[in-house]
């Protein structure tokens, strides 16, 4: 485990926001604390490219989940959080937006599949509409459910059991259902927090294929523990360490010629 | 026989003794009810008469069964918003800190107050209020008893609810928040559907409590043996009737009261059984 | 949650929802409504939760204000006054002479005897249930204990009357009251013993057994002492549950105006005295102090149960 001391003369990437042309989301000098003076992430700046997959990597506890959650303000569910800096969606600081409206624009998929166990598959897909009190006609609901499930490749598997509970599906199917639930509500950006870490390899590869397919319509930000996953599917990669964004760039570049020594050590499996 | 064996027999026999006590209670109530049952048959359950006048003695349980159900269900309805609020407060909104631990102690203390003290307070504080509001001439009656019962069962109705609400997985709440739900919408669409059966089980067990509660009700219900005509009328519950009349009862009235006790026993048994059944399904 | 502003539309998407011409926009008016609903609900919940505690303070206040005047040494050491004495005292605006000593002694005897019956039986039965977590008969016993917990206290009064008052003591008696109350406190002792013993890790038992200690000694010398705080907490809560009971005693111990230590004779108890004072207009002034005494006794028991649960907790 390298100490911080060793890297005093680290390579600092100035203003990575500039590196992405016309980003859909700009993270500007963001620091987040869960209370007190200790910051889980510090001074992170990055632009997120539109219709691309951006992977956030790093060892456990490096702040990658915190960064992801700060993008749709889910970290605020914990008491005593506070942040410095900002995140801009277009030219608006998301911390000045209404969090409920914000989450409509930025959806989220979680580490463990979490379909609502008291709802059917059908109701899970349209949960975003129901929860927000958007009234739809029956035919509209049917269409949304079918198209969302087709989008995630689940339609043929579940079309006869739509009114069964979602919790009877396999883990991989549940996770695709959760992705369908997030995209049915048409966010601009979908955040995924280690979406395959609880799944077997076959289910994982299905989800990876799905994400690659989805990026034509959505901007995807993915936290992953799995370097080869980031290498396989992401266009851009961030490497975080101890709450700090160490390196950010095109995935191919980062994996072949990392600029920072820590990134290199992480990618070659020296720690993490 | 060695001490090892004796010890094991001792353990088992304590279980046997428990079974015997329970069977003994059931058998005693059954045997005690036989004369009354011979006299009135199943008509006892449906007769509204309670006439101890010698020569034309006639007893029926219906006014007291109705009185019991009316007071306890009304109590449950009154207690619901309060108990549910406490469950949510302790189980979801404020889990740690000074305020919730204060509320938790208050609820514990409410459970510790003896029934007779609740009755006193009801008599001196609540009854005049009910009378002043014009709900009932003297302030006695089913409604007054229900209000006191509602306060008494708050701890029982709220504690199980708080527990199951706190066990609703955080991942489900997060999923709803990430779709843009407000906290109220999370409560309505995620917490209540997921914790509902546990909350319900708590209310059923509280209902069982209310049905068997004696002293406070006896002091406030007005002890009328007529069929109650409404929630502001006087009445009697099965428990309050036994408390009032068992002491000096003889002959037919004595066995009729035991039969009332049997009915009370069976009803609370069924209610508690349903509650436990729901709880068992939850933990499975 | 603060209201904030609505994000602008950024991307013209080609997603199917757009083709379907369904808007996922939420109007400002609707958003405000939802946030208002959320706020009203939260505040209403907090208000109702704390409103539930108000009766407790009203009761405590009433008992303290009206009861403290009578609380003195003689209140604890003297027997309850008769109606005439009390009437004269009230007429002269004096403190009613006498106290509740007959009730205190009666409560001590009745509750003590009930504990003597219920505690050993309850602990043994709880041990049996903990040691036979899966057995069929144990399941039946567990079910019966659960059902016993729900039996209304007045029914147990009837049982005490039929079992003891009629055939054994041929008259109302403290013993009958104790039997009724012992059945009442049994379930809480059994369940707390079982729950406590189940929490003790199996490795502890294995360690003792591997030393060649016989099974019964392992239970008596290792397992039960380890669980003592949990068991004791259950016992005290059981006692506090029966100490305030009035209804079953009305049908069994009946009440007595003098101190009585013979368990085959009628006996008073503090909750019975509250009931008697309530029914006697001349003694009404005494009910507050008697209730206050009873309440303090029960709260004291509850607090000590909590303290024991916290302080004697064995770490494993």
PDB file of C-alpha atoms in Angstrom, chain B:
ATOM      1  CA  UNK B   1     -31.146 -42.872  37.896  1.00  0.00           C
ATOM      2  CA  UNK B   2     -28.262 -40.446  37.537  1.00  0.00           C
ATOM      3  CA  UNK B   3     -28.496 -36.737  37.967  1.00  0.00           C
ATOM      4  CA  UNK B   4     -28.039 -36.222  34.231  1.00  0.00           C
ATOM      5  CA  UNK B   5     -31.273 -38.024  33.525  1.00  0.00           C
ATOM      6  CA  UNK B   6     -33.144 -36.400  36.372  1.00  0.00           C
ATOM      7  CA  UNK B   7     -32.183 -33.024  35.002  1.00  0.00           C
ATOM      8  CA  UNK B   8     -33.467 -33.842  31.554  1.00  0.00           C
ATOM      9  CA  UNK B   9     -36.732 -35.125  32.998  1.00  0.00           C
ATOM     10  CA  UNK B  10     -37.019 -31.934  35.012  1.00  0.00           C
ATOM     11  CA  UNK B  11     -36.722 -29.835  31.854  1.00  0.00           C
ATOM     12  CA  UNK B  12     -39.308 -31.863  29.976  1.00  0.00           C
ATOM     13  CA  UNK B  13     -41.683 -31.979  32.917  1.00  0.00           C
ATOM     14  CA  UNK B  14     -41.689 -28.169  33.138  1.00  0.00           C
ATOM     15  CA  UNK B  15     -42.983 -28.209  29.567  1.00  0.00           C
ATOM     16  CA  UNK B  16     -45.565 -30.825  30.485  1.00  0.00           C
ATOM     17  CA  UNK B  17     -46.655 -28.653  33.396  1.00  0.00           C
ATOM     18  CA  UNK B  18     -47.174 -25.707  31.038  1.00  0.00           C
ATOM     19  CA  UNK B  19     -49.373 -27.827  28.832  1.00  0.00           C
ATOM     20  CA  UNK B  20     -51.293 -29.033  31.908  1.00  0.00           C
ATOM     21  CA  UNK B  21     -51.848 -25.473  33.124  1.00  0.00           C
ATOM     22  CA  UNK B  22     -53.227 -24.463  29.746  1.00  0.00           C
ATOM     23  CA  UNK B  23     -55.406 -27.559  29.471  1.00  0.00           C
ATOM     24  CA  UNK B  24     -56.485 -27.011  33.069  1.00  0.00           C
ATOM     25  CA  UNK B  25     -57.630 -23.480  32.284  1.00  0.00           C
ATOM     26  CA  UNK B  26     -59.598 -24.616  29.254  1.00  0.00           C
ATOM     27  CA  UNK B  27     -61.116 -27.587  31.078  1.00  0.00           C
ATOM     28  CA  UNK B  28     -62.025 -25.517  34.134  1.00  0.00           C
ATOM     29  CA  UNK B  29     -63.818 -22.912  32.040  1.00  0.00           C
ATOM     30  CA  UNK B  30     -65.583 -25.641  30.048  1.00  0.00           C
ATOM     31  CA  UNK B  31     -66.742 -27.597  33.063  1.00  0.00           C
ATOM     32  CA  UNK B  32     -67.801 -24.419  34.826  1.00  0.00           C
ATOM     33  CA  UNK B  33     -69.888 -23.401  31.843  1.00  0.00           C
ATOM     34  CA  UNK B  34     -71.756 -26.691  31.504  1.00  0.00           C
ATOM     35  CA  UNK B  35     -74.778 -25.788  33.689  1.00  0.00           C
ATOM     36  CA  UNK B  36     -75.207 -22.494  31.860  1.00  0.00           C
ATOM     37  CA  UNK B  37     -74.829 -24.208  28.506  1.00  0.00           C
ATOM     38  CA  UNK B  38     -77.396 -26.833  29.489  1.00  0.00           C
ATOM     39  CA  UNK B  39     -79.841 -24.105  30.411  1.00  0.00           C
ATOM     40  CA  UNK B  40     -79.364 -21.712  27.487  1.00  0.00           C
ATOM     41  CA  UNK B  41     -77.548 -23.679  24.771  1.00  0.00           C
ATOM     42  CA  UNK B  42     -76.110 -21.682  21.901  1.00  0.00           C
ATOM     43  CA  UNK B  43     -78.888 -19.166  22.451  1.00  0.00           C
ATOM     44  CA  UNK B  44     -76.594 -17.777  25.173  1.00  0.00           C
ATOM     45  CA  UNK B  45     -74.453 -16.226  22.457  1.00  0.00           C
ATOM     46  CA  UNK B  46     -77.400 -14.424  20.881  1.00  0.00           C
ATOM     47  CA  UNK B  47     -79.614 -13.538  23.806  1.00  0.00           C
ATOM     48  CA  UNK B  48     -79.626  -9.907  24.866  1.00  0.00           C
ATOM     49  CA  UNK B  49     -81.187 -10.543  28.246  1.00  0.00           C
ATOM     50  CA  UNK B  50     -79.319 -10.363  31.545  1.00  0.00           C
ATOM     51  CA  UNK B  51     -81.939 -10.782  34.232  1.00  0.00           C
ATOM     52  CA  UNK B  52     -80.928 -12.100  37.640  1.00  0.00           C
ATOM     53  CA  UNK B  53     -84.413 -11.770  39.180  1.00  0.00           C
ATOM     54  CA  UNK B  54     -85.153 -14.992  41.001  1.00  0.00           C
ATOM     55  CA  UNK B  55     -87.748 -17.161  39.312  1.00  0.00           C
ATOM     56  CA  UNK B  56     -87.233 -15.778  35.840  1.00  0.00           C
ATOM     57  CA  UNK B  57     -83.452 -15.832  35.700  1.00  0.00           C
ATOM     58  CA  UNK B  58     -82.194 -15.508  32.158  1.00  0.00           C
ATOM     59  CA  UNK B  59     -78.721 -14.760  30.865  1.00  0.00           C
ATOM     60  CA  UNK B  60     -77.323 -13.933  27.461  1.00  0.00           C
ATOM     61  CA  UNK B  61     -73.900 -12.767  26.317  1.00  0.00           C
ATOM     62  CA  UNK B  62     -74.635 -10.712  23.228  1.00  0.00           C
ATOM     63  CA  UNK B  63     -74.643  -7.206  24.778  1.00  0.00           C
ATOM     64  CA  UNK B  64     -71.253  -7.931  26.326  1.00  0.00           C
ATOM     65  CA  UNK B  65     -69.751  -9.493  23.217  1.00  0.00           C
ATOM     66  CA  UNK B  66     -70.911  -6.460  21.244  1.00  0.00           C
ATOM     67  CA  UNK B  67     -69.738  -4.129  24.019  1.00  0.00           C
ATOM     68  CA  UNK B  68     -66.305  -5.765  24.016  1.00  0.00           C
ATOM     69  CA  UNK B  69     -65.870  -5.670  20.259  1.00  0.00           C
ATOM     70  CA  UNK B  70     -67.192  -2.133  20.031  1.00  0.00           C
ATOM     71  CA  UNK B  71     -64.854  -0.721  22.708  1.00  0.00           C
ATOM     72  CA  UNK B  72     -61.767  -2.553  21.526  1.00  0.00           C
ATOM     73  CA  UNK B  73     -62.187  -1.926  17.809  1.00  0.00           C
ATOM     74  CA  UNK B  74     -63.024   1.724  18.447  1.00  0.00           C
ATOM     75  CA  UNK B  75     -59.916   1.914  20.634  1.00  0.00           C
ATOM     76  CA  UNK B  76     -57.842   0.460  17.825  1.00  0.00           C
ATOM     77  CA  UNK B  77     -59.220   3.009  15.358  1.00  0.00           C
ATOM     78  CA  UNK B  78     -58.443   5.865  17.742  1.00  0.00           C
ATOM     79  CA  UNK B  79     -54.965   4.546  18.497  1.00  0.00           C
ATOM     80  CA  UNK B  80     -54.027   3.978  14.853  1.00  0.00           C
ATOM     81  CA  UNK B  81     -52.812   7.473  13.831  1.00  0.00           C
ATOM     82  CA  UNK B  82     -50.846   7.842  17.059  1.00  0.00           C
ATOM     83  CA  UNK B  83     -49.289   4.386  17.069  1.00  0.00           C
ATOM     84  CA  UNK B  84     -48.451   4.596  13.371  1.00  0.00           C
ATOM     85  CA  UNK B  85     -46.828   7.987  13.881  1.00  0.00           C
ATOM     86  CA  UNK B  86     -44.702   6.609  16.705  1.00  0.00           C
ATOM     87  CA  UNK B  87     -43.723   3.575  14.627  1.00  0.00           C
ATOM     88  CA  UNK B  88     -42.657   5.787  11.738  1.00  0.00           C
ATOM     89  CA  UNK B  89     -40.913   8.267  13.991  1.00  0.00           C
ATOM     90  CA  UNK B  90     -38.839   5.589  15.719  1.00  0.00           C
ATOM     91  CA  UNK B  91     -38.492   3.175  12.807  1.00  0.00           C
ATOM     92  CA  UNK B  92     -37.770   5.523   9.916  1.00  0.00           C
ATOM     93  CA  UNK B  93     -37.479   9.234  10.525  1.00  0.00           C
ATOM     94  CA  UNK B  94     -35.476   9.487  13.731  1.00  0.00           C
ATOM     95  CA  UNK B  95     -33.644   6.322  14.654  1.00  0.00           C
ATOM     96  CA  UNK B  96     -30.995   7.630  17.032  1.00  0.00           C
ATOM     97  CA  UNK B  97     -30.588  10.643  19.192  1.00  0.00           C
ATOM     98  CA  UNK B  98     -32.071  12.222  22.272  1.00  0.00           C
ATOM     99  CA  UNK B  99     -35.566  12.854  20.898  1.00  0.00           C
ATOM    100  CA  UNK B 100     -36.342   9.276  19.835  1.00  0.00           C
ATOM    101  CA  UNK B 101     -34.891   7.802  23.017  1.00  0.00           C
ATOM    102  CA  UNK B 102     -37.101  10.211  24.967  1.00  0.00           C
ATOM    103  CA  UNK B 103     -40.136   9.099  22.989  1.00  0.00           C
ATOM    104  CA  UNK B 104     -39.151   5.464  23.471  1.00  0.00           C
ATOM    105  CA  UNK B 105     -39.028   5.944  27.258  1.00  0.00           C
ATOM    106  CA  UNK B 106     -42.395   7.692  27.222  1.00  0.00           C
ATOM    107  CA  UNK B 107     -43.934   4.774  25.371  1.00  0.00           C
ATOM    108  CA  UNK B 108     -42.325   2.305  27.790  1.00  0.00           C
ATOM    109  CA  UNK B 109     -43.711   4.234  30.744  1.00  0.00           C
ATOM    110  CA  UNK B 110     -47.190   4.302  29.195  1.00  0.00           C
ATOM    111  CA  UNK B 111     -47.011   0.505  29.122  1.00  0.00           C
ATOM    112  CA  UNK B 112     -46.063   0.452  32.807  1.00  0.00           C
ATOM    113  CA  UNK B 113     -49.011   2.398  34.206  1.00  0.00           C
ATOM    114  CA  UNK B 114     -51.451   0.011  35.930  1.00  0.00           C
ATOM    115  CA  UNK B 115     -54.915  -0.329  34.491  1.00  0.00           C
ATOM    116  CA  UNK B 116     -56.564   0.931  37.672  1.00  0.00           C
ATOM    117  CA  UNK B 117     -54.559   4.174  37.497  1.00  0.00           C
ATOM    118  CA  UNK B 118     -55.648   4.698  33.888  1.00  0.00           C
ATOM    119  CA  UNK B 119     -59.189   4.141  35.118  1.00  0.00           C
ATOM    120  CA  UNK B 120     -58.790   6.791  37.809  1.00  0.00           C
ATOM    121  CA  UNK B 121     -57.377   9.317  35.390  1.00  0.00           C
ATOM    122  CA  UNK B 122     -60.139   8.522  32.948  1.00  0.00           C
ATOM    123  CA  UNK B 123     -62.713   9.019  35.676  1.00  0.00           C
ATOM    124  CA  UNK B 124     -61.370  12.334  36.945  1.00  0.00           C
ATOM    125  CA  UNK B 125     -59.989  13.893  33.767  1.00  0.00           C
ATOM    126  CA  UNK B 126     -61.550  12.298  30.727  1.00  0.00           C
ATOM    127  CA  UNK B 127     -65.098  11.598  31.894  1.00  0.00           C
ATOM    128  CA  UNK B 128     -65.866  15.254  32.749  1.00  0.00           C
ATOM    129  CA  UNK B 129     -64.455  16.277  29.378  1.00  0.00           C
ATOM    130  CA  UNK B 130     -66.696  13.837  27.521  1.00  0.00           C
ATOM    131  CA  UNK B 131     -69.675  15.069  29.536  1.00  0.00           C
ATOM    132  CA  UNK B 132     -68.789  18.685  28.815  1.00  0.00           C
ATOM    133  CA  UNK B 133     -68.622  17.979  25.117  1.00  0.00           C
ATOM    134  CA  UNK B 134     -72.163  16.712  25.410  1.00  0.00           C
ATOM    135  CA  UNK B 135     -71.337  13.308  24.018  1.00  0.00           C
ATOM    136  CA  UNK B 136     -72.914  11.605  26.982  1.00  0.00           C
ATOM    137  CA  UNK B 137     -74.796  12.949  30.006  1.00  0.00           C
ATOM    138  CA  UNK B 138     -72.345  11.778  32.658  1.00  0.00           C
ATOM    139  CA  UNK B 139     -69.350  11.097  30.483  1.00  0.00           C
ATOM    140  CA  UNK B 140     -69.414   7.360  31.078  1.00  0.00           C
ATOM    141  CA  UNK B 141     -69.772   4.908  28.237  1.00  0.00           C
ATOM    142  CA  UNK B 142     -68.213   2.957  25.420  1.00  0.00           C
ATOM    143  CA  UNK B 143     -66.538   5.980  23.812  1.00  0.00           C
ATOM    144  CA  UNK B 144     -64.851   7.084  27.043  1.00  0.00           C
ATOM    145  CA  UNK B 145     -63.569   3.557  27.663  1.00  0.00           C
ATOM    146  CA  UNK B 146     -62.294   3.347  24.106  1.00  0.00           C
ATOM    147  CA  UNK B 147     -60.284   6.538  24.458  1.00  0.00           C
ATOM    148  CA  UNK B 148     -58.597   5.223  27.601  1.00  0.00           C
ATOM    149  CA  UNK B 149     -58.023   1.845  25.974  1.00  0.00           C
ATOM    150  CA  UNK B 150     -56.541   3.606  22.955  1.00  0.00           C
ATOM    151  CA  UNK B 151     -53.948   5.285  25.168  1.00  0.00           C
ATOM    152  CA  UNK B 152     -53.243   2.022  26.993  1.00  0.00           C
ATOM    153  CA  UNK B 153     -52.547   0.030  23.817  1.00  0.00           C
ATOM    154  CA  UNK B 154     -50.354   2.636  22.099  1.00  0.00           C
ATOM    155  CA  UNK B 155     -47.168   0.883  23.286  1.00  0.00           C
ATOM    156  CA  UNK B 156     -48.310  -2.517  22.039  1.00  0.00           C
ATOM    157  CA  UNK B 157     -49.556  -1.196  18.710  1.00  0.00           C
ATOM    158  CA  UNK B 158     -46.465   0.902  18.014  1.00  0.00           C
ATOM    159  CA  UNK B 159     -43.501  -1.205  19.093  1.00  0.00           C
ATOM    160  CA  UNK B 160     -43.790  -4.053  16.581  1.00  0.00           C
ATOM    161  CA  UNK B 161     -44.517  -1.507  13.846  1.00  0.00           C
ATOM    162  CA  UNK B 162     -41.361   0.454  14.639  1.00  0.00           C
ATOM    163  CA  UNK B 163     -39.345  -2.734  14.485  1.00  0.00           C
ATOM    164  CA  UNK B 164     -40.630  -3.899  11.090  1.00  0.00           C
ATOM    165  CA  UNK B 165     -40.417  -0.398   9.619  1.00  0.00           C
ATOM    166  CA  UNK B 166     -36.764  -0.157  10.635  1.00  0.00           C
ATOM    167  CA  UNK B 167     -36.154  -3.475   8.887  1.00  0.00           C
ATOM    168  CA  UNK B 168     -37.382  -2.321   5.463  1.00  0.00           C
ATOM    169  CA  UNK B 169     -34.222  -2.643   3.318  1.00  0.00           C
ATOM    170  CA  UNK B 170     -32.496   0.659   2.639  1.00  0.00           C
ATOM    171  CA  UNK B 171     -31.888  -0.419  -0.961  1.00  0.00           C
ATOM    172  CA  UNK B 172     -35.631  -0.307  -1.698  1.00  0.00           C
ATOM    173  CA  UNK B 173     -35.998   3.157  -0.246  1.00  0.00           C
ATOM    174  CA  UNK B 174     -32.980   4.283  -2.279  1.00  0.00           C
ATOM    175  CA  UNK B 175     -34.527   2.868  -5.435  1.00  0.00           C
ATOM    176  CA  UNK B 176     -37.643   4.941  -4.851  1.00  0.00           C
ATOM    177  CA  UNK B 177     -35.662   8.080  -4.030  1.00  0.00           C
ATOM    178  CA  UNK B 178     -33.577   7.618  -7.172  1.00  0.00           C
ATOM    179  CA  UNK B 179     -36.819   7.685  -9.171  1.00  0.00           C
ATOM    180  CA  UNK B 180     -37.670  11.039  -7.623  1.00  0.00           C
ATOM    181  CA  UNK B 181     -40.035  10.056  -4.819  1.00  0.00           C
ATOM    182  CA  UNK B 182     -40.527  12.362  -1.844  1.00  0.00           C
ATOM    183  CA  UNK B 183     -40.135  10.885   1.614  1.00  0.00           C
ATOM    184  CA  UNK B 184     -43.889  10.697   2.048  1.00  0.00           C
ATOM    185  CA  UNK B 185     -44.141   8.815  -1.235  1.00  0.00           C
ATOM    186  CA  UNK B 186     -41.425   6.440  -0.062  1.00  0.00           C
ATOM    187  CA  UNK B 187     -43.438   5.826   3.107  1.00  0.00           C
ATOM    188  CA  UNK B 188     -46.615   5.216   1.160  1.00  0.00           C
ATOM    189  CA  UNK B 189     -45.219   3.180  -1.714  1.00  0.00           C
ATOM    190  CA  UNK B 190     -42.282   1.345  -0.191  1.00  0.00           C
ATOM    191  CA  UNK B 191     -42.417   1.286   3.599  1.00  0.00           C
ATOM    192  CA  UNK B 192     -46.112   0.629   4.128  1.00  0.00           C
ATOM    193  CA  UNK B 193     -46.385  -2.141   1.494  1.00  0.00           C
ATOM    194  CA  UNK B 194     -43.236  -3.825   2.780  1.00  0.00           C
ATOM    195  CA  UNK B 195     -43.848  -3.481   6.511  1.00  0.00           C
ATOM    196  CA  UNK B 196     -47.633  -3.573   6.319  1.00  0.00           C
ATOM    197  CA  UNK B 197     -48.243  -7.084   7.520  1.00  0.00           C
ATOM    198  CA  UNK B 198     -45.925  -6.605  10.500  1.00  0.00           C
ATOM    199  CA  UNK B 199     -47.624  -3.337  11.415  1.00  0.00           C
ATOM    200  CA  UNK B 200     -50.956  -5.104  11.076  1.00  0.00           C
ATOM    201  CA  UNK B 201     -49.803  -7.960  13.323  1.00  0.00           C
ATOM    202  CA  UNK B 202     -48.921  -5.386  15.980  1.00  0.00           C
ATOM    203  CA  UNK B 203     -52.432  -3.937  15.816  1.00  0.00           C
ATOM    204  CA  UNK B 204     -53.979  -7.395  16.080  1.00  0.00           C
ATOM    205  CA  UNK B 205     -51.947  -8.128  19.206  1.00  0.00           C
ATOM    206  CA  UNK B 206     -52.943  -4.733  20.615  1.00  0.00           C
ATOM    207  CA  UNK B 207     -56.568  -5.584  19.863  1.00  0.00           C
ATOM    208  CA  UNK B 208     -56.126  -8.765  21.918  1.00  0.00           C
ATOM    209  CA  UNK B 209     -54.911  -6.584  24.795  1.00  0.00           C
ATOM    210  CA  UNK B 210     -57.844  -4.209  24.506  1.00  0.00           C
ATOM    211  CA  UNK B 211     -60.385  -7.040  24.468  1.00  0.00           C
ATOM    212  CA  UNK B 212     -59.115  -8.440  27.765  1.00  0.00           C
ATOM    213  CA  UNK B 213     -58.525  -5.117  29.551  1.00  0.00           C
ATOM    214  CA  UNK B 214     -60.642  -4.946  32.680  1.00  0.00           C
ATOM    215  CA  UNK B 215     -60.170  -2.274  35.320  1.00  0.00           C
ATOM    216  CA  UNK B 216     -60.056   0.936  33.327  1.00  0.00           C
ATOM    217  CA  UNK B 217     -63.059  -0.175  31.315  1.00  0.00           C
ATOM    218  CA  UNK B 218     -64.980  -1.228  34.418  1.00  0.00           C
ATOM    219  CA  UNK B 219     -64.488   2.229  35.888  1.00  0.00           C
ATOM    220  CA  UNK B 220     -65.628   4.094  32.787  1.00  0.00           C
ATOM    221  CA  UNK B 221     -68.068   2.107  30.701  1.00  0.00           C
ATOM    222  CA  UNK B 222     -71.103   2.717  32.911  1.00  0.00           C
ATOM    223  CA  UNK B 223     -71.840  -0.953  33.570  1.00  0.00           C
ATOM    224  CA  UNK B 224     -75.157  -1.247  31.810  1.00  0.00           C
ATOM    225  CA  UNK B 225     -76.387  -4.714  30.937  1.00  0.00           C
ATOM    226  CA  UNK B 226     -78.523  -3.522  28.047  1.00  0.00           C
ATOM    227  CA  UNK B 227     -77.585  -3.788  24.435  1.00  0.00           C
ATOM    228  CA  UNK B 228     -75.563  -0.669  23.555  1.00  0.00           C
ATOM    229  CA  UNK B 229     -77.303   1.496  20.967  1.00  0.00           C
ATOM    230  CA  UNK B 230     -74.266   3.467  19.854  1.00  0.00           C
ATOM    231  CA  UNK B 231     -70.705   4.372  20.723  1.00  0.00           C
ATOM    232  CA  UNK B 232     -71.758   7.045  23.215  1.00  0.00           C
ATOM    233  CA  UNK B 233     -74.107   4.689  25.040  1.00  0.00           C
ATOM    234  CA  UNK B 234     -73.326   2.959  28.301  1.00  0.00           C
ATOM    235  CA  UNK B 235     -72.412  -0.701  28.134  1.00  0.00           C
ATOM    236  CA  UNK B 236     -70.360  -3.511  29.585  1.00  0.00           C
ATOM    237  CA  UNK B 237     -67.573  -5.601  28.194  1.00  0.00           C
ATOM    238  CA  UNK B 238     -67.218  -9.265  29.028  1.00  0.00           C
ATOM    239  CA  UNK B 239     -64.276  -8.456  31.285  1.00  0.00           C
ATOM    240  CA  UNK B 240     -66.016  -5.599  33.092  1.00  0.00           C
ATOM    241  CA  UNK B 241     -69.137  -7.693  33.608  1.00  0.00           C
ATOM    242  CA  UNK B 242     -67.126 -10.463  35.278  1.00  0.00           C
ATOM    243  CA  UNK B 243     -65.253  -7.918  37.409  1.00  0.00           C
ATOM    244  CA  UNK B 244     -68.513  -6.381  38.569  1.00  0.00           C
ATOM    245  CA  UNK B 245     -70.635  -9.417  39.178  1.00  0.00           C
ATOM    246  CA  UNK B 246     -68.464 -12.462  39.786  1.00  0.00           C
ATOM    247  CA  UNK B 247     -67.835 -11.719  43.457  1.00  0.00           C
ATOM    248  CA  UNK B 248     -71.366 -12.163  44.673  1.00  0.00           C
ATOM    249  CA  UNK B 249     -72.565 -14.546  41.963  1.00  0.00           C
ATOM    250  CA  UNK B 250     -74.282 -17.836  42.823  1.00  0.00           C
ATOM    251  CA  UNK B 251     -75.931 -20.650  40.926  1.00  0.00           C
ATOM    252  CA  UNK B 252     -76.944 -19.984  37.368  1.00  0.00           C
ATOM    253  CA  UNK B 253     -75.443 -16.506  37.284  1.00  0.00           C
ATOM    254  CA  UNK B 254     -72.108 -17.900  38.489  1.00  0.00           C
ATOM    255  CA  UNK B 255     -71.909 -20.439  35.673  1.00  0.00           C
ATOM    256  CA  UNK B 256     -73.187 -17.889  33.128  1.00  0.00           C
ATOM    257  CA  UNK B 257     -70.285 -15.623  34.135  1.00  0.00           C
ATOM    258  CA  UNK B 258     -67.841 -18.499  33.730  1.00  0.00           C
ATOM    259  CA  UNK B 259     -69.262 -19.085  30.263  1.00  0.00           C
ATOM    260  CA  UNK B 260     -68.697 -15.397  29.524  1.00  0.00           C
ATOM    261  CA  UNK B 261     -65.124 -15.948  30.708  1.00  0.00           C
ATOM    262  CA  UNK B 262     -64.825 -18.886  28.318  1.00  0.00           C
ATOM    263  CA  UNK B 263     -66.078 -16.803  25.400  1.00  0.00           C
ATOM    264  CA  UNK B 264     -63.640 -14.042  26.317  1.00  0.00           C
ATOM    265  CA  UNK B 265     -60.846 -16.608  26.533  1.00  0.00           C
ATOM    266  CA  UNK B 266     -61.694 -18.034  23.112  1.00  0.00           C
ATOM    267  CA  UNK B 267     -61.996 -14.632  21.424  1.00  0.00           C
ATOM    268  CA  UNK B 268     -58.666 -13.349  22.782  1.00  0.00           C
ATOM    269  CA  UNK B 269     -57.128 -16.706  21.887  1.00  0.00           C
ATOM    270  CA  UNK B 270     -58.269 -16.420  18.277  1.00  0.00           C
ATOM    271  CA  UNK B 271     -57.176 -12.792  17.959  1.00  0.00           C
ATOM    272  CA  UNK B 272     -53.743 -13.510  19.428  1.00  0.00           C
ATOM    273  CA  UNK B 273     -53.359 -16.596  17.292  1.00  0.00           C
ATOM    274  CA  UNK B 274     -54.002 -14.584  14.138  1.00  0.00           C
ATOM    275  CA  UNK B 275     -51.459 -11.991  15.268  1.00  0.00           C
ATOM    276  CA  UNK B 276     -48.791 -14.615  15.972  1.00  0.00           C
ATOM    277  CA  UNK B 277     -49.539 -16.355  12.691  1.00  0.00           C
ATOM    278  CA  UNK B 278     -48.860 -13.170  10.726  1.00  0.00           C
ATOM    279  CA  UNK B 279     -45.662 -12.618  12.712  1.00  0.00           C
ATOM    280  CA  UNK B 280     -44.516 -16.162  12.037  1.00  0.00           C
ATOM    281  CA  UNK B 281     -45.078 -15.733   8.301  1.00  0.00           C
ATOM    282  CA  UNK B 282     -42.970 -12.579   8.474  1.00  0.00           C
ATOM    283  CA  UNK B 283     -39.976 -14.200  10.110  1.00  0.00           C
ATOM    284  CA  UNK B 284     -40.123 -17.196   7.761  1.00  0.00           C
TER     285      UNK B 284
END
